Coordinates of C-alpha atoms in Angstrom, one line a residue:
Chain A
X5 CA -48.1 -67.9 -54.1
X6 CA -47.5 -64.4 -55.1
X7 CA -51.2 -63.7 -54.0
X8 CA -49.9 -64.4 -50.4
X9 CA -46.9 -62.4 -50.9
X10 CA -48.8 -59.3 -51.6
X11 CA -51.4 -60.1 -49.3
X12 CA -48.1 -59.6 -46.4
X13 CA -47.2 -57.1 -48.0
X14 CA -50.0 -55.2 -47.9
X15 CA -50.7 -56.2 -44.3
X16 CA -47.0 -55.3 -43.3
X17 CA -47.7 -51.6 -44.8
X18 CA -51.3 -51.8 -43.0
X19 CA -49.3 -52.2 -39.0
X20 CA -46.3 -49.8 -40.1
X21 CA -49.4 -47.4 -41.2
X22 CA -50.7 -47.7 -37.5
X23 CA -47.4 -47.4 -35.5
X24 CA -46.8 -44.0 -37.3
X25 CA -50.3 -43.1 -36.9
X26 CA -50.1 -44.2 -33.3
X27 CA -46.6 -42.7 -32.6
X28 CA -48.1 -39.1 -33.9
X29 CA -51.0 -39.2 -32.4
X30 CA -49.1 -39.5 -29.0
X31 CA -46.8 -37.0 -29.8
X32 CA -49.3 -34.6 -30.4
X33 CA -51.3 -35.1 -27.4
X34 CA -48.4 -34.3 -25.5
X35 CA -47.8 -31.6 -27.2
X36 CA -51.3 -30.4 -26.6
X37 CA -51.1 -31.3 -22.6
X38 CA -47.7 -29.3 -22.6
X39 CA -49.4 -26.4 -24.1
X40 CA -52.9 -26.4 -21.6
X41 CA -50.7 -26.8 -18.2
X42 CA -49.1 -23.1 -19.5
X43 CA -52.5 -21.7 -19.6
X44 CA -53.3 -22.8 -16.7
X45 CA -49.8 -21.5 -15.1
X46 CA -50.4 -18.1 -16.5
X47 CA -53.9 -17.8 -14.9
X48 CA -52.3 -19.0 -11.8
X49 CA -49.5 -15.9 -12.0
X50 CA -53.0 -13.5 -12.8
X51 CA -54.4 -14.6 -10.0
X52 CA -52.0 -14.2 -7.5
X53 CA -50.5 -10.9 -8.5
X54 CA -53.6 -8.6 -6.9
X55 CA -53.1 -10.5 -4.2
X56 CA -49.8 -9.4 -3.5
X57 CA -50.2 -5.8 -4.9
X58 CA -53.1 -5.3 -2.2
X59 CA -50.8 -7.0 0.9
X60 CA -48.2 -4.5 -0.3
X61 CA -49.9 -1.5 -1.1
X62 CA -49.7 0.1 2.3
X63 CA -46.3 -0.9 3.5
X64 CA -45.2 1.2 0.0
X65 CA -47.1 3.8 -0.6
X66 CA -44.5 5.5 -2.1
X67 CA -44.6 3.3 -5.0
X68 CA -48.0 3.8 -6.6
X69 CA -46.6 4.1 -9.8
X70 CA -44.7 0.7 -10.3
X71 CA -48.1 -0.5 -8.4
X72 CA -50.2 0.2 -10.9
X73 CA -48.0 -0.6 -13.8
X74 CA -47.7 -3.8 -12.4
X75 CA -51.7 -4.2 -11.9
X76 CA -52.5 -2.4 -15.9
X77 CA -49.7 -4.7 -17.1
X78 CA -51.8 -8.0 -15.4
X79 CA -55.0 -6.8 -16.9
X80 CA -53.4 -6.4 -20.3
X81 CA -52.1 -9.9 -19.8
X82 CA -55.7 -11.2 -18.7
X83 CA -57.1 -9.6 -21.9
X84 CA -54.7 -10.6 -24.2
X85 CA -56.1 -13.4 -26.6
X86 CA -54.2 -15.9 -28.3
X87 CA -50.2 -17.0 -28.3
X88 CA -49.4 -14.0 -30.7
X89 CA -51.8 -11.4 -28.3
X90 CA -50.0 -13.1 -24.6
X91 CA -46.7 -13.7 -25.6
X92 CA -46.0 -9.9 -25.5
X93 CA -48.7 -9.0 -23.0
X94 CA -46.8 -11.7 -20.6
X95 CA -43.3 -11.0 -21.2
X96 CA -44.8 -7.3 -20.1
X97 CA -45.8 -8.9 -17.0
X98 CA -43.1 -10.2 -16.4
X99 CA -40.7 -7.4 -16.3
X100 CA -43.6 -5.3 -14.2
X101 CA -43.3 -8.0 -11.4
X102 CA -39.6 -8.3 -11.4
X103 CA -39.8 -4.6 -10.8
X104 CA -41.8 -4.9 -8.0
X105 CA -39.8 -7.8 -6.5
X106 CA -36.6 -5.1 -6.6
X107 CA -38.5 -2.2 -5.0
X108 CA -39.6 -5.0 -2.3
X109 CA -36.0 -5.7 -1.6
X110 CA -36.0 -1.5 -0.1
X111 CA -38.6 -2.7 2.9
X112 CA -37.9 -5.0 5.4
X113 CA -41.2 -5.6 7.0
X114 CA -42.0 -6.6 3.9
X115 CA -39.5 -9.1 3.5
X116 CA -40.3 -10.4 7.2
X117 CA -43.9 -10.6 6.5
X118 CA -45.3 -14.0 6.8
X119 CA -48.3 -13.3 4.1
X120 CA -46.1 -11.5 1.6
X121 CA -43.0 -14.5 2.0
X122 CA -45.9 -16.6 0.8
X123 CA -47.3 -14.9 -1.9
X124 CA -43.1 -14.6 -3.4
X125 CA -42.7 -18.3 -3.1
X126 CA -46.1 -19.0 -4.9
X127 CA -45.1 -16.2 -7.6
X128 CA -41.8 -17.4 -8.0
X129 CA -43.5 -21.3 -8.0
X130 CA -45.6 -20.0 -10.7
X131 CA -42.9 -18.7 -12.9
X132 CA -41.0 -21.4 -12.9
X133 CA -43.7 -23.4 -13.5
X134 CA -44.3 -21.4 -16.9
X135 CA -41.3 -21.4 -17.5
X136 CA -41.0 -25.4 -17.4
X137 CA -44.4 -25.8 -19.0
X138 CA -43.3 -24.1 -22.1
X139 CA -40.1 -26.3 -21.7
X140 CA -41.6 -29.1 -21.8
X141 CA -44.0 -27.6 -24.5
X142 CA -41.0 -26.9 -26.9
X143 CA -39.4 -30.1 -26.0
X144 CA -42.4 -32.5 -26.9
X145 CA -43.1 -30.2 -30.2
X146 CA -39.6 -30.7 -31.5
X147 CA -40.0 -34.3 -30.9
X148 CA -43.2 -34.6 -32.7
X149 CA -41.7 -32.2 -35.5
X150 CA -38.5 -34.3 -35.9
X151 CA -41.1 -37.7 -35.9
X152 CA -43.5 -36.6 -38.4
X153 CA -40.3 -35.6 -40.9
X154 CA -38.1 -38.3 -40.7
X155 CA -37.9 -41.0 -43.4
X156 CA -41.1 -43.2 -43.8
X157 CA -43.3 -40.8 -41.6
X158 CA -42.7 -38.0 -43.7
X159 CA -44.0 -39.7 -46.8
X160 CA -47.5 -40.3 -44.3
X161 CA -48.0 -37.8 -42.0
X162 CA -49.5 -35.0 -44.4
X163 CA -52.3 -37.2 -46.1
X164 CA -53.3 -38.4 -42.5
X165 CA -53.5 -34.8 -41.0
X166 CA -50.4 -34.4 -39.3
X167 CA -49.3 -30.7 -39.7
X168 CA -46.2 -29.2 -38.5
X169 CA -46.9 -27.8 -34.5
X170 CA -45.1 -24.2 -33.8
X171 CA -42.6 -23.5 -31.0
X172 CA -43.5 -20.9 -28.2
X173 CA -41.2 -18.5 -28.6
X174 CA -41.0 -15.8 -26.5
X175 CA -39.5 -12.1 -26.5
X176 CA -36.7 -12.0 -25.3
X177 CA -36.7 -10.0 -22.6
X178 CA -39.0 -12.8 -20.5
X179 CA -35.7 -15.4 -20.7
X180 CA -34.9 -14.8 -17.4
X181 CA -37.2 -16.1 -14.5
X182 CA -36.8 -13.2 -11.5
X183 CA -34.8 -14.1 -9.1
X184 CA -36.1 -13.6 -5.8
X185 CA -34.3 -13.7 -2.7
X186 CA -36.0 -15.4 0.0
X187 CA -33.1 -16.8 2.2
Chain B
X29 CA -29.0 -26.0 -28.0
X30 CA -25.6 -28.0 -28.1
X31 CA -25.9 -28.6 -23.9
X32 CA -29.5 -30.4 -24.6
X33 CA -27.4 -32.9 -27.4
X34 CA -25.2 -33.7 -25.0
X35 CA -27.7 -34.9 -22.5
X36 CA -29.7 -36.8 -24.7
X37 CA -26.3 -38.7 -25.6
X38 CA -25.2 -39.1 -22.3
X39 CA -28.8 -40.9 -21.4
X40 CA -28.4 -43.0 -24.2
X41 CA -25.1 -44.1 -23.3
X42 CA -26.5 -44.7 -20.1
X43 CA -29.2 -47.2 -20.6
X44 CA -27.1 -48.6 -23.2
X45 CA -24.7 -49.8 -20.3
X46 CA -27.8 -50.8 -18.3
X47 CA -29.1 -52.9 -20.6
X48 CA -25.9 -54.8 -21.0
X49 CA -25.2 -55.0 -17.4
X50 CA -28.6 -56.8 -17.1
X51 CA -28.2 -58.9 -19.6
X52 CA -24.7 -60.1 -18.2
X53 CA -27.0 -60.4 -14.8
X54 CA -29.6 -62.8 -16.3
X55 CA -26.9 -64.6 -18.1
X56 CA -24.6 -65.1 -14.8
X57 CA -28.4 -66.3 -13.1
X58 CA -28.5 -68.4 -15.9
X59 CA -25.3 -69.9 -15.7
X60 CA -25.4 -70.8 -11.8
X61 CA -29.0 -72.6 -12.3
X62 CA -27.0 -74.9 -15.2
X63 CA -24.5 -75.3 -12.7
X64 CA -26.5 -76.5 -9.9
X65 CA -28.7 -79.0 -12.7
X66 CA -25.1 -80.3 -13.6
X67 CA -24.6 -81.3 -10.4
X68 CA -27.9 -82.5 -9.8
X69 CA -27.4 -85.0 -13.1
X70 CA -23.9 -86.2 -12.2
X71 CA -24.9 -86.9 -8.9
X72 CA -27.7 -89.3 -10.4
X73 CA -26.1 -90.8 -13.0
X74 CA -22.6 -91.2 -11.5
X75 CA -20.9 -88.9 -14.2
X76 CA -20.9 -85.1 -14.8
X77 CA -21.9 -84.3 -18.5
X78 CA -20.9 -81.3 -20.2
X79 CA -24.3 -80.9 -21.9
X80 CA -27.1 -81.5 -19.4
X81 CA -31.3 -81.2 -20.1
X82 CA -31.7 -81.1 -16.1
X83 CA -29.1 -77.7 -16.4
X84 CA -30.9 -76.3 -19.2
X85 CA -34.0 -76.9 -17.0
X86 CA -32.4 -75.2 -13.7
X87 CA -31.1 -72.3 -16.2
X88 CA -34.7 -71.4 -17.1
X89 CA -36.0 -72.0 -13.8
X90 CA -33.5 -69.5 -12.1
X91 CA -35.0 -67.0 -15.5
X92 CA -38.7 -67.8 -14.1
X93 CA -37.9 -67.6 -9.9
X94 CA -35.5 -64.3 -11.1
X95 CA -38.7 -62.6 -12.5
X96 CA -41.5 -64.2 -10.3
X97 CA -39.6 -63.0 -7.2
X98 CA -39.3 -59.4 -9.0
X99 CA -42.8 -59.3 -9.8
X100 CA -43.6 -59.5 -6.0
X101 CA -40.8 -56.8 -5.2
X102 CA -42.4 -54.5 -7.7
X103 CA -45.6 -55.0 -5.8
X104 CA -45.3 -54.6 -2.4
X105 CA -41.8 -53.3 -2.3
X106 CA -41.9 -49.5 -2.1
X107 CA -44.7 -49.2 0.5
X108 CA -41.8 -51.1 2.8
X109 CA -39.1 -49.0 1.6
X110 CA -41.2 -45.6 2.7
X111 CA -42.3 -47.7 6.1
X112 CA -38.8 -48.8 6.9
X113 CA -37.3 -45.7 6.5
X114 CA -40.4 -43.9 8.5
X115 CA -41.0 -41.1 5.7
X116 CA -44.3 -39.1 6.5
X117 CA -46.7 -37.7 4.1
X118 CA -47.1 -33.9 3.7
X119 CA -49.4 -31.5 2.7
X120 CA -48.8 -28.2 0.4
X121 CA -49.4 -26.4 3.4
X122 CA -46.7 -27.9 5.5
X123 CA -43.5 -27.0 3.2
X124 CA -44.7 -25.4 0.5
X125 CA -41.2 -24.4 -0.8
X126 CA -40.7 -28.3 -1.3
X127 CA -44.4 -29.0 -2.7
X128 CA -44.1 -26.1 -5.0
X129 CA -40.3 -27.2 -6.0
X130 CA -42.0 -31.3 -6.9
X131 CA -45.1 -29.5 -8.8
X132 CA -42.5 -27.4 -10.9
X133 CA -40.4 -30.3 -11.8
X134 CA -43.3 -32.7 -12.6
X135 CA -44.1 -30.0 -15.0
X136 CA -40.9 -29.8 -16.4
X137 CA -41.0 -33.8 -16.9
X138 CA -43.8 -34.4 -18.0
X139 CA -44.4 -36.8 -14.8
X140 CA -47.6 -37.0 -12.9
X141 CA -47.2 -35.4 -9.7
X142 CA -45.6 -37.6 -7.3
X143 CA -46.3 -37.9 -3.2
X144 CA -43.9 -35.8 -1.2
X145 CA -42.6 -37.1 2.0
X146 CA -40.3 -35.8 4.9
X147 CA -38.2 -38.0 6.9
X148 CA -37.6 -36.6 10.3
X149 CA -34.2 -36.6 10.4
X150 CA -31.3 -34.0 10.2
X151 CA -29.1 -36.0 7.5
X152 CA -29.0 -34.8 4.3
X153 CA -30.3 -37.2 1.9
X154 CA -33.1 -37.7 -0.3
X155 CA -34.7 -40.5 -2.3
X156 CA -37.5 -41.6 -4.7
X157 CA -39.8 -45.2 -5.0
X158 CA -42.4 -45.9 -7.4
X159 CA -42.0 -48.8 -9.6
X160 CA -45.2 -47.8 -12.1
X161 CA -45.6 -44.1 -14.2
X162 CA -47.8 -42.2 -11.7
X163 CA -47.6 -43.9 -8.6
X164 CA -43.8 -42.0 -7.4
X165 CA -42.9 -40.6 -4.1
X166 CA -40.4 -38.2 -3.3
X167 CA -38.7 -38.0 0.1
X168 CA -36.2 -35.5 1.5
X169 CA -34.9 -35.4 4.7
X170 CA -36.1 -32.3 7.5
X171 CA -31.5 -31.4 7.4
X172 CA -32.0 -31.3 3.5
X173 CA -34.9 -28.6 3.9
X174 CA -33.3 -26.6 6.3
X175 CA -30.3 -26.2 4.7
X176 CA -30.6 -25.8 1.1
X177 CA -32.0 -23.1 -0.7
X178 CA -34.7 -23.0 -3.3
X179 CA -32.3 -23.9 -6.7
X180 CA -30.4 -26.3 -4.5
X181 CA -33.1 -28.3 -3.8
X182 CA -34.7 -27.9 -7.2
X183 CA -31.5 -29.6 -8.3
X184 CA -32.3 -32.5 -5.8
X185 CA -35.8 -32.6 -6.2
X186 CA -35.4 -33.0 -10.3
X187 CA -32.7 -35.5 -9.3
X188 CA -35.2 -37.8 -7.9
X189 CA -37.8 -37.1 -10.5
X190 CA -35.0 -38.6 -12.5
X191 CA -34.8 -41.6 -11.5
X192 CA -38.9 -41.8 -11.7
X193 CA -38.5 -40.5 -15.2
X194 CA -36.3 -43.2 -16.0
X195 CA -38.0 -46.1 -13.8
X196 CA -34.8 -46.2 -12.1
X197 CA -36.2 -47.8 -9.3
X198 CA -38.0 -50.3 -10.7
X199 CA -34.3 -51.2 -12.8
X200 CA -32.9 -51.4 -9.2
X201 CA -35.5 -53.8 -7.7
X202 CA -34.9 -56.3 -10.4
X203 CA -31.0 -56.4 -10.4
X204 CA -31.4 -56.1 -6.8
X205 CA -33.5 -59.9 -7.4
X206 CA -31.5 -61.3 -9.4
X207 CA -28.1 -60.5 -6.8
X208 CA -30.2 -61.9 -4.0
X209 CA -31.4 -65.6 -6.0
X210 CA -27.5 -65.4 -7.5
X211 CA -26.4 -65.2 -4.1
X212 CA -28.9 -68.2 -2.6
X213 CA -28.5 -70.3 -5.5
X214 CA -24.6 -70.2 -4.8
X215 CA -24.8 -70.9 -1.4
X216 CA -26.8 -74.2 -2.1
X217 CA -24.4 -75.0 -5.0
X218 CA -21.8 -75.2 -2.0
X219 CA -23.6 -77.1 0.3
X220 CA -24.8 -79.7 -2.3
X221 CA -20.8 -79.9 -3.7
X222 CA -19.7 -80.6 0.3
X223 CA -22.5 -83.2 0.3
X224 CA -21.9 -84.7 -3.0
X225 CA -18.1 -84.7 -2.6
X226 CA -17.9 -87.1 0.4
X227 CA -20.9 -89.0 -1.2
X228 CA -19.0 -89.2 -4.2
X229 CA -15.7 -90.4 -2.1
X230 CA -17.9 -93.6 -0.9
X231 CA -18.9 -94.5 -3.8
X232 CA -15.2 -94.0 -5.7
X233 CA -14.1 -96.6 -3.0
X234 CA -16.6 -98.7 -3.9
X235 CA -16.1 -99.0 -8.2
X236 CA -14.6 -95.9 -9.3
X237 CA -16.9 -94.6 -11.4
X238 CA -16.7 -91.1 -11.7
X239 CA -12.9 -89.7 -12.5
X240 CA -13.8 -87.0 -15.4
X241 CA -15.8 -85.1 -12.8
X242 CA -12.7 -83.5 -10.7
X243 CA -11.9 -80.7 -12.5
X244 CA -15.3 -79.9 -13.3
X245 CA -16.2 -79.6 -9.2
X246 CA -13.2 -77.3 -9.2
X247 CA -14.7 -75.4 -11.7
X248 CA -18.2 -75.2 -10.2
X249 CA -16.6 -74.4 -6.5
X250 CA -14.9 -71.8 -7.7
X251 CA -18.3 -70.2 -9.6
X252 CA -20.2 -70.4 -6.7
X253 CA -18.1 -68.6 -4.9
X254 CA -17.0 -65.8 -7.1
X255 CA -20.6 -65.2 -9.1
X256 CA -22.0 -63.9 -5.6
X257 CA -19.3 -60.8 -5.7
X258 CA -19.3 -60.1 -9.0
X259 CA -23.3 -59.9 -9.0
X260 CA -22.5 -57.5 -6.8
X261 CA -20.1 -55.3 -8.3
X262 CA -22.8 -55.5 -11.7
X263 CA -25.4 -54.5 -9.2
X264 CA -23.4 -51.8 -7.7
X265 CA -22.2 -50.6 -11.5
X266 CA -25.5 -50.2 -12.7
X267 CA -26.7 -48.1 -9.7
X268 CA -23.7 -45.8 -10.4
X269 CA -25.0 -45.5 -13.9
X270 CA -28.2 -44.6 -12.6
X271 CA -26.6 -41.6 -10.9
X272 CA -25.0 -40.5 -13.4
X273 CA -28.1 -40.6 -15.8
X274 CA -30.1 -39.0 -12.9
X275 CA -27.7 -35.9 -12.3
X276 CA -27.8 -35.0 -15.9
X277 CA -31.5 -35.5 -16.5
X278 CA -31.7 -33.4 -13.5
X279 CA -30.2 -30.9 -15.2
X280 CA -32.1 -31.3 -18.5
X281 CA -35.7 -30.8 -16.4
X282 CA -34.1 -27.4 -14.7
X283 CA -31.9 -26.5 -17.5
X284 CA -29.7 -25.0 -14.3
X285 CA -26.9 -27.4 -13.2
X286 CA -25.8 -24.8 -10.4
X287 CA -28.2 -26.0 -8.3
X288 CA -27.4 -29.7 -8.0
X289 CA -23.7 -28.8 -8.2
X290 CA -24.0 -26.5 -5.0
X291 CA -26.6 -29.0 -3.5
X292 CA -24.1 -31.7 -3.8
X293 CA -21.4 -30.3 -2.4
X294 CA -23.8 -29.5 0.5
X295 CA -24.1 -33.4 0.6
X296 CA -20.7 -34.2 0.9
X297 CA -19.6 -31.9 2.9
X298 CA -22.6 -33.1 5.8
X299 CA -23.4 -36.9 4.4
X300 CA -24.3 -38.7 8.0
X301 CA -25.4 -42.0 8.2
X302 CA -29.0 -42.0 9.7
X303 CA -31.3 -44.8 10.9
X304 CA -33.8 -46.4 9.1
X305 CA -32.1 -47.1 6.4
X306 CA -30.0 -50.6 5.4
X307 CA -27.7 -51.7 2.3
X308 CA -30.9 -52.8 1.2
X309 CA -32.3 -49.4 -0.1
X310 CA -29.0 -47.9 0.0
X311 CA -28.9 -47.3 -3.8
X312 CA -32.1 -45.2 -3.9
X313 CA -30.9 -42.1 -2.3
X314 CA -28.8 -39.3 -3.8
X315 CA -26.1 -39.7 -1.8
X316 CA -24.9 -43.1 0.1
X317 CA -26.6 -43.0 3.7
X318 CA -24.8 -46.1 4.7
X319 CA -21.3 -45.4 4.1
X320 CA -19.5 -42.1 4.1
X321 CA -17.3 -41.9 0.9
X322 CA -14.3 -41.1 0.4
X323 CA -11.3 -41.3 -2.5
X324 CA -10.0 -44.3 -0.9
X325 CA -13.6 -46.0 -1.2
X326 CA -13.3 -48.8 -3.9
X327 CA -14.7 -48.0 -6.6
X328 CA -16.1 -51.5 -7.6
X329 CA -17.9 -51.4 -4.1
X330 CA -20.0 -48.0 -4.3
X331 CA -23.0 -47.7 -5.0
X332 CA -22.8 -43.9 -5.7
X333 CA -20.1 -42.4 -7.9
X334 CA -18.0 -40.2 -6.0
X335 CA -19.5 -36.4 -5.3
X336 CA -16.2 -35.3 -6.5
X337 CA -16.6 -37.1 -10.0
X338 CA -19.9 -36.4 -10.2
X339 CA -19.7 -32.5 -9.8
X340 CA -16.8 -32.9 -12.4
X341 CA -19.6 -34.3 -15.2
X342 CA -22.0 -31.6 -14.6
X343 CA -19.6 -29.3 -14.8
X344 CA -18.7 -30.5 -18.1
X345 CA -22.8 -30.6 -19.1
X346 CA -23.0 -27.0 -18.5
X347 CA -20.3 -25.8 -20.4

């Protein structure tokens, strides 16, 4: 009799042992997803920035200066290694380009011009795009966080290899996404 | 921090009231089927019973036809939906705004990317199918594009990603069942109640057999023809929660309720009824394109809260 007792007990341990597993184990992945699709979003933004300092670079030649700031500040982003390294090197980006999108506001051809219209909307696409990516980053790491330290979890999570993820923080000058006008 | 609380308590609330609503749904189903097995039983043995096996039997049968007939909505229904309504795949490359605006908000979901249709048509409406993860599609209308601006229709857009975030649509296609079998089942309950009545006035002449039974019929009569409307007001109730759960995940994916404030009152200010549409699939767009609301609309017969109401709540989520 008691044989069979422990034996359910043991087996009732043995599934709650796999729903946490399983439950942190999905967690993280999403976590991990989150964290590739803003990689992928800030190669996106280095990508399309030369594009638009070159369609704009005649149009305002008086500008060369917040030009190539806003070119160094894209290849110090490019170089930039690691969440410690980018976070900075972005949020430098960042303000370069809103720059540039406030100087833009000074030439109306510009504003009228089919090829530069598109390469705003794909910019300002891409921000927001960071922007929700590391939203939806933070969001599935506090999840995760909150799963692996409440009550039974907690007790399981460290012998089975599940450390604590970090938040993206960012400076806080890159809060704000630019606001372009486009209407 | 505090605005991101309130949303999570606000969806809980939500499918808290959904769940119930179904329930009361499945139970109301339920409760028709034992009816019409009653009926069936008196009729055979000459007396009605209170407790009848052949009701219980009709009660789970209503359960099974109830999710068998869902099952083949969730199938093949949303491919009809898009047909009937004549929505048209697009490209990136033929609004880019709008394809850029979906990509951003499946980001900021966490849903796969969904298909992105236009409907040709200067209304301004929007609306969202899909009845499995990964298979959505998004539609707005060709007035919606042209006259909001980019945050405005982000609000929208995350609106409908909403309801694919929450499976709203597949919620709707079962209640939407269940209504439909309600309202069948009732109608035959009526027909067999005329039939049984005079059959059961020829054989009263005859011996008399069946006197218990009156108030019973009454009883049933009056079921039948009351479960119909209130199946509808449930189903109407839960599509308003749906709404209501949708605006303020909306606002949790673009953490920006401006957008779907000003988009809204966009809506109500230029909500036209347009064709394609039917109070069949009225309940998956973001605004009613059947009927134009107004104040005096009853409320128990709306499918969509009131703009008014509902700018009034995402006011309150921002703040």
């Amino acid at each position: 009799m008691s044989f069979w007792i422990f034996l359910g007990i043991l087996a009732a341990i043995g599934l709650w042992l796999v729903s946490v597993y399983n439950g942190l184990v999905g967690g993280r992945n999403q976590a991990q997803t989150a964290w590739s699709q803003i990689d992928v979003q800030l190669k996106r933004r280095h990508d399309l920035i030369p594009n638009l300092v070159q369609v704009v670079k005649d149009a305002m030649g008086y500008e060369q200066e917040t030009l190539t700031k806003v070119i160094q500040a894209r290849n110090a982003a490019v170089a930039a290694s690691g969440p410690a390294q980018s976070g900075p090197a972005e949020a430098a980006l960042t303000q370069a380009t809103r720059g540039l999108f406030a100087l833009m506001e000074n030439y109306p051809q510009l504003k009228a011009n089919e090829n530069v219209m598109q390469l705003q909307e794909e910019l300002t696409a891409t921000e927001n795009k960071i922007a929700f990516a590391r939203q939806f980053y933070n969001d599935s790491v506090n999840s995760y966080n909150t799963r692996r330290q409440s009550f039974p979890a907690v007790l399981a999570a460290p012998s089975l290899g599940f450390g604590p993820m970090d938040l993206f923080t960012m400076p806080e000058t890159e809060r704000e996404v630019p606001k372009v006008a486009l209407r | 921090m505090s605005a991101t609380t309130d949303f999570v308590a606000a969806q809980k609330r939500n499918r808290r009231n959904t769940t119930l609503l179904l329930v009361l749904l499945t139970a109301l189903a339920a409760a028709v089927g034992y009816g019409v097995g009653l009926l069936v039983e008196g009729e055979s043995s000459g007396a009605l019973p209170l407790f009848s096996p052949v009701g219980v039997a009709a009660a789970a049968l209503m359960a099974v036809a109830s999710i068998g007939w869902s099952a083949i909505s969730l199938a093949v229904g949303d491919r009809m939906v898009l047909a009937m309504a004549g929505a048209k795949e697009i490209e990136k490359a033929d609004a880019p705004q709008l394809y850029n605006v979906v990509e951003e908000i499946a980001i900021a979901s966490g849903v796969p990317m969904p298909k992105v249709m236009v409907l040709e048509t200067d209304a301004l409406n929007a609306f969202a199918t899909g009845n499995r993860v990964g298979h959505g599609t998004i539609a707005v209308t060709r007035g919606l594009l042209d006259t909001l601006d980019r945050n405005e229709l982000q609000g929208v857009v995350a609106h409908e990603m909403a309801h694919l975030a929450n499976l709203d649509t597949r919620y709707m296609v079962v209640v939407g069942v269940t209504v439909g079998l309600i309202a069948l089942v009732c109608d035959m309950l009526l027909r067999t109640l005329n039939w049984g009545g005079s059959a059961r006035n020829r054989s009263r002449s005859g011996d008399g057999k069946s006197s218990g039974g009156g108030i019973l019929i009454v009883i049933l009569i009056v079921v039948a023809i009351f479960a119909p409307l209130a199946a509808k007001a449930v189903q109407f109730a839960v599509s308003r929660q749906r709404e209501y759960l949708a605006d303020a995940t909306s606002v949790q994916f673009t953490r920006n309720p401006e957008g779907l404030i000003s988009a809204l009152g966009k809506l109500a200010a230029k909500a036209a009824p347009f064709p394609g549409v039917s109070h069949a699939t009225q309940h998956l767009f973001i605004v009613n394109p059947v009927q134009h609301f107004t104040k005096d609309t009853p409320a128990l017969l709306a499918t969509h809260p009131d703009i008014e109401d509902r700018i009034a709540r995402l006011r309150n989520l921002g703040g």
